[in-house]
Amino acid sequence: MKLRPFAHLLLLPSLLWTSCRSPVDEPGSNLPGKCESESPVIAPQKTDILFVIDNSGSMEEEQNAIATELPAFLEALKEGSGVSQDFRVGVITTSVYRLAMFQGQTTLREYAKESGRLQRVPDAAGNPTDERFIDGTDPYVLEKFRRLVIQGTDGSGQETPFEAVRLAVTEPLVSTPGAENGNAGFLRDGARLLVAVVTDEEDCSTIQRPPPVWVSDDTSIDNCSEQSHLLTPVEEYFATFQQLRDSTGASRQVLWATIGPVALSDKRAELIRDATPDGVFVRNVDCPTSYGPGHRQRAMAEAFGSTRGSTTSIPSAGTTTATPCCASRSWPRWRRASRW
């Protein structure tokens, strides 16, 4: 995964509004005002940012890039060029379960310590602390976040970002105290939620247990895409996220950004099979290091975009699916196959 700068992905210019224009400049205006020499301070808007990090084996070479690029996004928020930002950030992984078929045997593994749970912020020595999210006012927010986004590569090869987010922002985790490995306290009343998914593969989410799709070591198939009708529809997950409310009963605004397997040139999702000396690999067109096409990833981003035409906070967060083109093909991948 060769990560591109995250600032353009999340389209910060509208969050970090720095232009200065006086009404006196408008045609026909008779106002005597003038533009200040410094950017005005805008009333802070509360934003709870949830990063969903792919911690599968294919992400090994991307960990250092993630540690560099994602904190740069927070740094831009923090500095703000005169705009006061009230944010906090937490991290979950794409690991919830893995149903694997290998040598004729099926095994199911569930990732109980992940599965939508906010991951603990490590200290400078890499040991987990009791912190599960970081406030933007923390003087060490960037330093802590650099450590937090490194989630390793021992996670599930059956990436399920949609299911992980659903578990993270709904009951019971949303009201379970951190001391009990829950997410209580992260989502604030009156705050919008920004979800940012970072992955090199298609979403394989379902609310069913065991999942109806299994993975194998056959790199020439990706039934997470080809058998997507077996998974929980993207529309159902989207509806769940649109119905989120805070503790006062107020509707919670949700923004969605994906850094995932779509074409570099036009962000389309299209499956191709790439024959190499090491075998045949499924990937997305114009994304040579992806593993499979991002049909569901793109569909989720488009669903959010279609409901927020007038939103100016992060205007294209819902419609932007940037392409990481992730993973080294030398890594032995678990590929998806239908569970009959």
Short mmCIF file of C-alpha atoms in Angstrom, two decimals:
data_model
loop_
_atom_site.label_atom_id
_atom_site.label_comp_id
_atom_site.label_asym_id
_atom_site.label_seq_id
_atom_site.Cartn_x
_atom_site.Cartn_y
_atom_site.Cartn_z
CA MET A 1 0.00 0.00 0.00
CA LYS A 2 1.52 3.26 -1.10
CA LEU A 3 -0.46 5.76 0.91
CA ARG A 4 -1.15 9.09 -0.65
CA PRO A 5 -1.40 12.21 1.52
CA PHE A 6 -4.47 11.90 3.68
CA ALA A 7 -5.27 15.60 3.69
CA HIS A 8 -6.68 15.44 0.17
CA LEU A 9 -8.52 12.22 0.92
CA LEU A 10 -10.48 13.68 3.78
CA LEU A 11 -10.74 17.04 2.06
CA LEU A 12 -9.76 19.19 4.98
CA PRO A 13 -10.09 22.60 3.30
CA SER A 14 -13.72 22.90 4.35
CA LEU A 15 -13.00 21.73 7.88
CA LEU A 16 -10.02 24.04 8.14
CA TRP A 17 -11.62 27.09 6.58
CA THR A 18 -8.91 29.69 6.27
CA SER A 19 -10.21 32.10 3.63
CA CYS A 20 -10.93 35.68 4.66
CA ARG A 21 -13.50 37.67 2.72
CA SER A 22 -15.41 40.78 3.72
CA PRO A 23 -19.07 41.43 2.80
CA VAL A 24 -17.85 44.78 1.44
CA ASP A 25 -16.48 42.85 -1.52
CA GLU A 26 -19.94 41.65 -2.56
CA PRO A 27 -21.51 43.46 -5.55
CA GLY A 28 -23.77 46.28 -4.36
CA SER A 29 -22.61 46.09 -0.76
CA ASN A 30 -22.49 49.33 1.23
CA LEU A 31 -20.97 47.77 4.34
CA PRO A 32 -17.88 49.51 5.67
CA GLY A 33 -16.22 46.37 7.01
CA LYS A 34 -12.80 45.11 5.97
CA CYS A 35 -11.15 41.72 5.99
CA GLU A 36 -9.09 40.92 9.06
CA SER A 37 -5.45 40.14 8.46
CA GLU A 38 -5.78 36.85 10.32
CA SER A 39 -8.26 34.01 9.86
CA PRO A 40 -11.27 34.29 12.14
CA VAL A 41 -11.83 31.81 14.93
CA ILE A 42 -14.91 29.76 14.12
CA ALA A 43 -17.00 28.21 16.86
CA PRO A 44 -15.75 24.68 17.47
CA GLN A 45 -17.74 21.74 16.17
CA LYS A 46 -17.46 18.49 18.05
CA THR A 47 -16.15 15.63 15.90
CA ASP A 48 -15.51 12.10 17.13
CA ILE A 49 -13.14 10.41 14.68
CA LEU A 50 -13.11 6.63 14.45
CA PHE A 51 -10.28 5.10 12.42
CA VAL A 52 -10.81 1.52 11.25
CA ILE A 53 -7.39 0.02 10.57
CA ASP A 54 -6.85 -3.15 8.54
CA ASN A 55 -4.47 -5.24 10.65
CA SER A 56 -4.26 -8.27 8.35
CA GLY A 57 -0.98 -9.74 7.13
CA SER A 58 -1.07 -7.83 3.84
CA MET A 59 -0.64 -4.53 5.70
CA GLU A 60 2.88 -5.21 6.96
CA GLU A 61 4.70 -2.82 4.67
CA GLU A 62 2.05 -0.13 5.19
CA GLN A 63 2.42 0.26 8.95
CA ASN A 64 5.15 2.92 8.80
CA ALA A 65 3.25 4.88 6.14
CA ILE A 66 0.11 4.80 8.28
CA ALA A 67 2.06 6.08 11.28
CA THR A 68 3.25 9.03 9.18
CA GLU A 69 0.19 9.95 7.13
CA LEU A 70 -2.70 9.56 9.57
CA PRO A 71 -1.14 11.75 12.29
CA ALA A 72 -0.60 14.40 9.62
CA PHE A 73 -4.38 14.58 9.27
CA LEU A 74 -4.78 15.17 13.00
CA GLU A 75 -1.99 17.73 13.00
CA ALA A 76 -3.85 19.70 10.34
CA LEU A 77 -6.99 19.55 12.46
CA LYS A 78 -5.11 20.62 15.58
CA GLU A 79 -3.32 23.59 14.00
CA GLY A 80 -6.43 24.66 12.14
CA SER A 81 -5.25 28.08 10.87
CA GLY A 82 -7.53 29.94 13.24
CA VAL A 83 -10.32 27.41 13.25
CA SER A 84 -11.06 25.96 16.65
CA GLN A 85 -11.62 22.21 16.41
CA ASP A 86 -13.07 20.08 19.18
CA PHE A 87 -12.20 16.50 18.30
CA ARG A 88 -11.26 13.18 19.78
CA VAL A 89 -9.95 10.09 18.05
CA GLY A 90 -10.17 6.36 18.61
CA VAL A 91 -9.03 3.29 16.67
CA ILE A 92 -10.63 -0.07 16.01
CA THR A 93 -9.51 -2.80 13.60
CA THR A 94 -11.14 -4.65 10.72
CA SER A 95 -10.90 -7.94 12.66
CA VAL A 96 -14.12 -9.52 13.91
CA TYR A 97 -14.02 -13.15 12.72
CA ARG A 98 -12.33 -15.46 10.22
CA LEU A 99 -14.00 -18.52 8.76
CA ALA A 100 -11.25 -20.39 6.91
CA MET A 101 -11.26 -23.46 4.71
CA PHE A 102 -7.88 -25.14 4.40
CA GLN A 103 -7.08 -28.69 3.29
CA GLY A 104 -10.74 -29.64 3.53
CA GLN A 105 -11.19 -28.42 7.11
CA THR A 106 -13.18 -25.38 8.23
CA THR A 107 -12.14 -23.37 11.26
CA LEU A 108 -13.81 -20.33 12.81
CA ARG A 109 -11.87 -17.79 14.84
CA GLU A 110 -13.47 -14.83 16.58
CA TYR A 111 -11.42 -11.80 17.61
CA ALA A 112 -13.05 -11.06 20.95
CA LYS A 113 -10.51 -8.42 22.02
CA GLU A 114 -11.13 -6.47 18.82
CA SER A 115 -14.60 -6.82 17.23
CA GLY A 116 -15.37 -3.09 17.35
CA ARG A 117 -13.65 -2.45 20.68
CA LEU A 118 -11.57 0.71 20.92
CA GLN A 119 -7.95 -0.33 21.12
CA ARG A 120 -5.89 0.80 24.08
CA VAL A 121 -3.43 3.66 23.56
CA PRO A 122 0.11 2.27 24.08
CA ASP A 123 2.70 4.12 26.13
CA ALA A 124 6.16 5.03 24.84
CA ALA A 125 7.36 1.49 25.60
CA GLY A 126 4.50 -0.02 23.64
CA ASN A 127 2.58 -1.25 26.66
CA PRO A 128 -1.22 -0.75 26.61
CA THR A 129 -2.60 1.92 28.93
CA ASP A 130 -6.16 2.45 30.19
CA GLU A 131 -6.77 5.15 27.55
CA ARG A 132 -9.06 4.07 24.71
CA PHE A 133 -9.33 7.40 22.89
CA ILE A 134 -7.39 10.65 22.70
CA ASP A 135 -8.84 14.15 23.03
CA GLY A 136 -7.61 16.84 20.68
CA THR A 137 -6.69 18.98 23.69
CA ASP A 138 -4.17 16.39 24.88
CA PRO A 139 -0.71 17.97 24.46
CA TYR A 140 0.58 14.56 23.37
CA VAL A 141 -2.27 13.74 20.97
CA LEU A 142 -0.04 13.33 17.91
CA GLU A 143 2.60 11.30 19.70
CA LYS A 144 -0.03 9.00 21.18
CA PHE A 145 -1.88 8.66 17.90
CA ARG A 146 1.27 7.63 16.03
CA ARG A 147 1.57 4.72 18.43
CA LEU A 148 -2.13 3.90 18.40
CA VAL A 149 -2.51 3.50 14.63
CA ILE A 150 0.15 0.79 14.51
CA GLN A 151 -2.17 -2.17 14.97
CA GLY A 152 0.18 -4.85 13.67
CA THR A 153 -0.51 -7.57 11.11
CA ASP A 154 -1.83 -10.47 13.18
CA GLY A 155 -5.47 -9.68 12.56
CA SER A 156 -8.08 -11.43 10.46
CA GLY A 157 -7.52 -11.87 6.73
CA GLN A 158 -11.31 -11.65 6.35
CA GLU A 159 -11.66 -7.89 6.71
CA THR A 160 -15.00 -6.66 8.08
CA PRO A 161 -14.88 -2.89 8.59
CA PHE A 162 -18.66 -2.37 8.35
CA GLU A 163 -19.39 -4.98 11.01
CA ALA A 164 -16.59 -3.63 13.22
CA VAL A 165 -18.07 -0.12 13.06
CA ARG A 166 -21.58 -1.43 13.75
CA LEU A 167 -20.36 -3.20 16.86
CA ALA A 168 -18.38 -0.14 17.96
CA VAL A 169 -21.21 2.40 17.83
CA THR A 170 -24.20 0.35 18.96
CA GLU A 171 -25.23 -1.55 22.07
CA PRO A 172 -23.81 -3.15 24.07
CA LEU A 173 -20.29 -1.75 23.43
CA VAL A 174 -21.38 1.88 23.15
CA SER A 175 -22.51 1.88 26.79
CA THR A 176 -20.04 -0.64 28.23
CA PRO A 177 -17.34 1.04 30.37
CA GLY A 178 -13.77 1.02 29.17
CA ALA A 179 -12.79 -0.91 32.28
CA GLU A 180 -14.97 -3.71 30.91
CA ASN A 181 -13.47 -3.44 27.41
CA GLY A 182 -16.29 -1.27 26.10
CA ASN A 183 -16.51 2.04 24.24
CA ALA A 184 -18.57 4.13 26.65
CA GLY A 185 -17.62 7.80 26.70
CA PHE A 186 -16.14 7.97 23.23
CA LEU A 187 -19.20 9.25 21.38
CA ARG A 188 -20.31 12.60 22.78
CA ASP A 189 -23.73 14.20 22.73
CA GLY A 190 -23.95 16.75 19.94
CA ALA A 191 -20.86 15.43 18.15
CA ARG A 192 -20.71 14.22 14.58
CA LEU A 193 -18.98 10.92 13.88
CA LEU A 194 -16.33 10.63 11.18
CA VAL A 195 -15.48 7.04 10.21
CA ALA A 196 -12.25 6.58 8.24
CA VAL A 197 -11.58 3.06 6.93
CA VAL A 198 -8.04 2.11 5.86
CA THR A 199 -7.83 -1.25 4.08
CA ASP A 200 -6.47 -3.03 1.01
CA GLU A 201 -9.37 -5.45 0.53
CA GLU A 202 -13.11 -5.72 0.03
CA ASP A 203 -15.44 -5.63 2.99
CA CYS A 204 -16.67 -9.08 4.04
CA SER A 205 -19.15 -8.04 6.74
CA THR A 206 -22.19 -9.89 7.98
CA ILE A 207 -24.23 -9.86 11.15
CA GLN A 208 -24.55 -13.65 10.89
CA ARG A 209 -22.50 -15.99 13.05
CA PRO A 210 -20.89 -18.05 11.73
CA PRO A 211 -20.40 -15.95 8.59
CA PRO A 212 -21.81 -17.33 5.31
CA VAL A 213 -18.54 -16.73 3.41
CA TRP A 214 -15.25 -18.40 4.13
CA VAL A 215 -11.68 -17.64 3.10
CA SER A 216 -9.08 -19.96 1.64
CA ASP A 217 -5.55 -19.86 0.29
CA ASP A 218 -6.77 -19.75 -3.33
CA THR A 219 -5.62 -16.34 -4.54
CA SER A 220 -7.57 -16.58 -7.81
CA ILE A 221 -11.01 -16.13 -6.27
CA ASP A 222 -12.72 -13.47 -4.15
CA ASN A 223 -16.21 -14.61 -3.33
CA CYS A 224 -16.58 -11.79 -0.86
CA SER A 225 -17.30 -9.87 -4.05
CA GLU A 226 -18.66 -12.68 -6.21
CA GLN A 227 -20.95 -14.00 -3.44
CA SER A 228 -21.74 -10.64 -1.88
CA HIS A 229 -25.45 -11.54 -1.82
CA LEU A 230 -24.62 -13.84 1.09
CA LEU A 231 -23.34 -10.93 3.17
CA THR A 232 -25.37 -8.32 5.05
CA PRO A 233 -26.31 -5.71 2.40
CA VAL A 234 -24.42 -2.43 2.40
CA GLU A 235 -27.81 -0.67 2.54
CA GLU A 236 -28.61 -2.37 5.85
CA TYR A 237 -25.37 -1.21 7.44
CA PHE A 238 -25.89 2.28 6.01
CA ALA A 239 -29.38 2.44 7.52
CA THR A 240 -27.98 1.44 10.91
CA PHE A 241 -25.42 4.23 10.81
CA GLN A 242 -28.00 6.78 9.68
CA GLN A 243 -30.24 5.90 12.61
CA LEU A 244 -27.62 6.55 15.30
CA ARG A 245 -28.70 8.89 18.09
CA ASP A 246 -26.95 10.36 21.09
CA SER A 247 -28.10 10.01 24.69
CA THR A 248 -30.45 13.00 24.32
CA GLY A 249 -32.24 11.34 21.42
CA ALA A 250 -30.80 13.74 18.85
CA SER A 251 -29.81 12.32 15.48
CA ARG A 252 -26.06 11.84 15.09
CA GLN A 253 -24.47 13.04 11.85
CA VAL A 254 -22.17 10.40 10.38
CA LEU A 255 -19.47 11.05 7.79
CA TRP A 256 -17.65 8.25 6.00
CA ALA A 257 -14.26 8.13 4.24
CA THR A 258 -12.60 5.07 2.76
CA ILE A 259 -9.01 4.49 1.74
CA GLY A 260 -9.50 1.25 -0.10
CA PRO A 261 -9.16 -0.95 -3.19
CA VAL A 262 -10.53 1.10 -6.08
CA ALA A 263 -8.99 2.35 -9.33
CA LEU A 264 -6.37 5.06 -9.09
CA SER A 265 -7.63 6.80 -12.23
CA ASP A 266 -11.38 6.99 -11.69
CA LYS A 267 -12.04 5.20 -8.35
CA ARG A 268 -14.16 2.48 -9.98
CA ALA A 269 -14.48 -0.99 -8.50
CA GLU A 270 -13.87 -3.76 -11.03
CA LEU A 271 -12.48 -7.25 -10.59
CA ILE A 272 -9.57 -8.45 -12.69
CA ARG A 273 -7.36 -11.55 -12.44
CA ASP A 274 -3.65 -10.89 -12.64
CA ALA A 275 -1.47 -13.81 -13.80
CA THR A 276 2.03 -13.61 -12.30
CA PRO A 277 4.94 -16.06 -11.92
CA ASP A 278 3.72 -16.58 -8.35
CA GLY A 279 0.16 -17.44 -9.38
CA VAL A 280 -3.13 -15.78 -10.27
CA PHE A 281 -4.27 -12.94 -8.03
CA VAL A 282 -7.62 -11.20 -7.83
CA ARG A 283 -7.36 -7.45 -7.58
CA ASN A 284 -9.11 -4.22 -8.49
CA VAL A 285 -8.46 -2.74 -11.91
CA ASP A 286 -5.83 0.04 -11.89
CA CYS A 287 -4.81 -0.88 -8.35
CA PRO A 288 -1.98 -3.36 -8.83
CA THR A 289 -1.33 -4.19 -5.17
CA SER A 290 -4.93 -4.52 -4.02
CA TYR A 291 -6.53 -7.84 -3.14
CA GLY A 292 -9.94 -7.94 -4.76
CA PRO A 293 -12.26 -5.20 -5.99
CA GLY A 294 -13.81 -2.70 -3.61
CA HIS A 295 -17.45 -2.91 -4.71
CA ARG A 296 -18.89 -2.78 -1.19
CA GLN A 297 -16.36 -0.18 -0.03
CA ARG A 298 -17.33 2.12 -2.88
CA ALA A 299 -21.05 1.46 -2.40
CA MET A 300 -20.86 2.54 1.25
CA ALA A 301 -19.03 5.76 0.39
CA GLU A 302 -21.55 6.53 -2.36
CA ALA A 303 -24.47 5.88 -0.01
CA PHE A 304 -23.21 8.51 2.40
CA GLY A 305 -22.53 10.96 -0.41
CA SER A 306 -26.07 10.74 -1.75
CA THR A 307 -27.57 11.92 1.56
CA ARG A 308 -25.36 14.92 2.28
CA GLY A 309 -25.32 17.16 -0.76
CA SER A 310 -25.28 20.35 1.29
CA THR A 311 -22.90 19.25 4.03
CA THR A 312 -19.87 21.52 4.13
CA SER A 313 -17.89 20.09 7.05
CA ILE A 314 -16.09 17.48 4.99
CA PRO A 315 -17.94 17.81 1.70
CA SER A 316 -16.70 14.72 -0.09
CA ALA A 317 -15.88 12.43 2.81
CA GLY A 318 -18.85 10.32 1.85
CA THR A 319 -18.05 10.18 -1.85
CA THR A 320 -14.29 9.88 -1.74
CA THR A 321 -12.74 6.45 -1.86
CA ALA A 322 -9.04 6.99 -2.32
CA THR A 323 -6.89 4.11 -3.43
CA PRO A 324 -4.08 2.78 -1.31
CA CYS A 325 -3.30 -0.09 -3.70
CA CYS A 326 -2.11 -2.07 -0.74
CA ALA A 327 -0.15 -5.19 0.04
CA SER A 328 2.81 -7.19 -1.04
CA ARG A 329 1.92 -10.16 -3.21
CA SER A 330 4.62 -12.20 -1.57
CA TRP A 331 2.32 -12.52 1.47
CA PRO A 332 0.30 -15.78 1.42
CA ARG A 333 -3.28 -14.52 1.33
CA TRP A 334 -6.50 -16.11 2.56
CA ARG A 335 -8.94 -15.69 -0.32
CA ARG A 336 -12.70 -15.68 0.00
CA ALA A 337 -14.89 -18.56 -1.09
CA SER A 338 -18.56 -19.29 -0.66
CA ARG A 339 -19.61 -21.43 2.26
CA TRP A 340 -22.00 -23.93 0.77
#
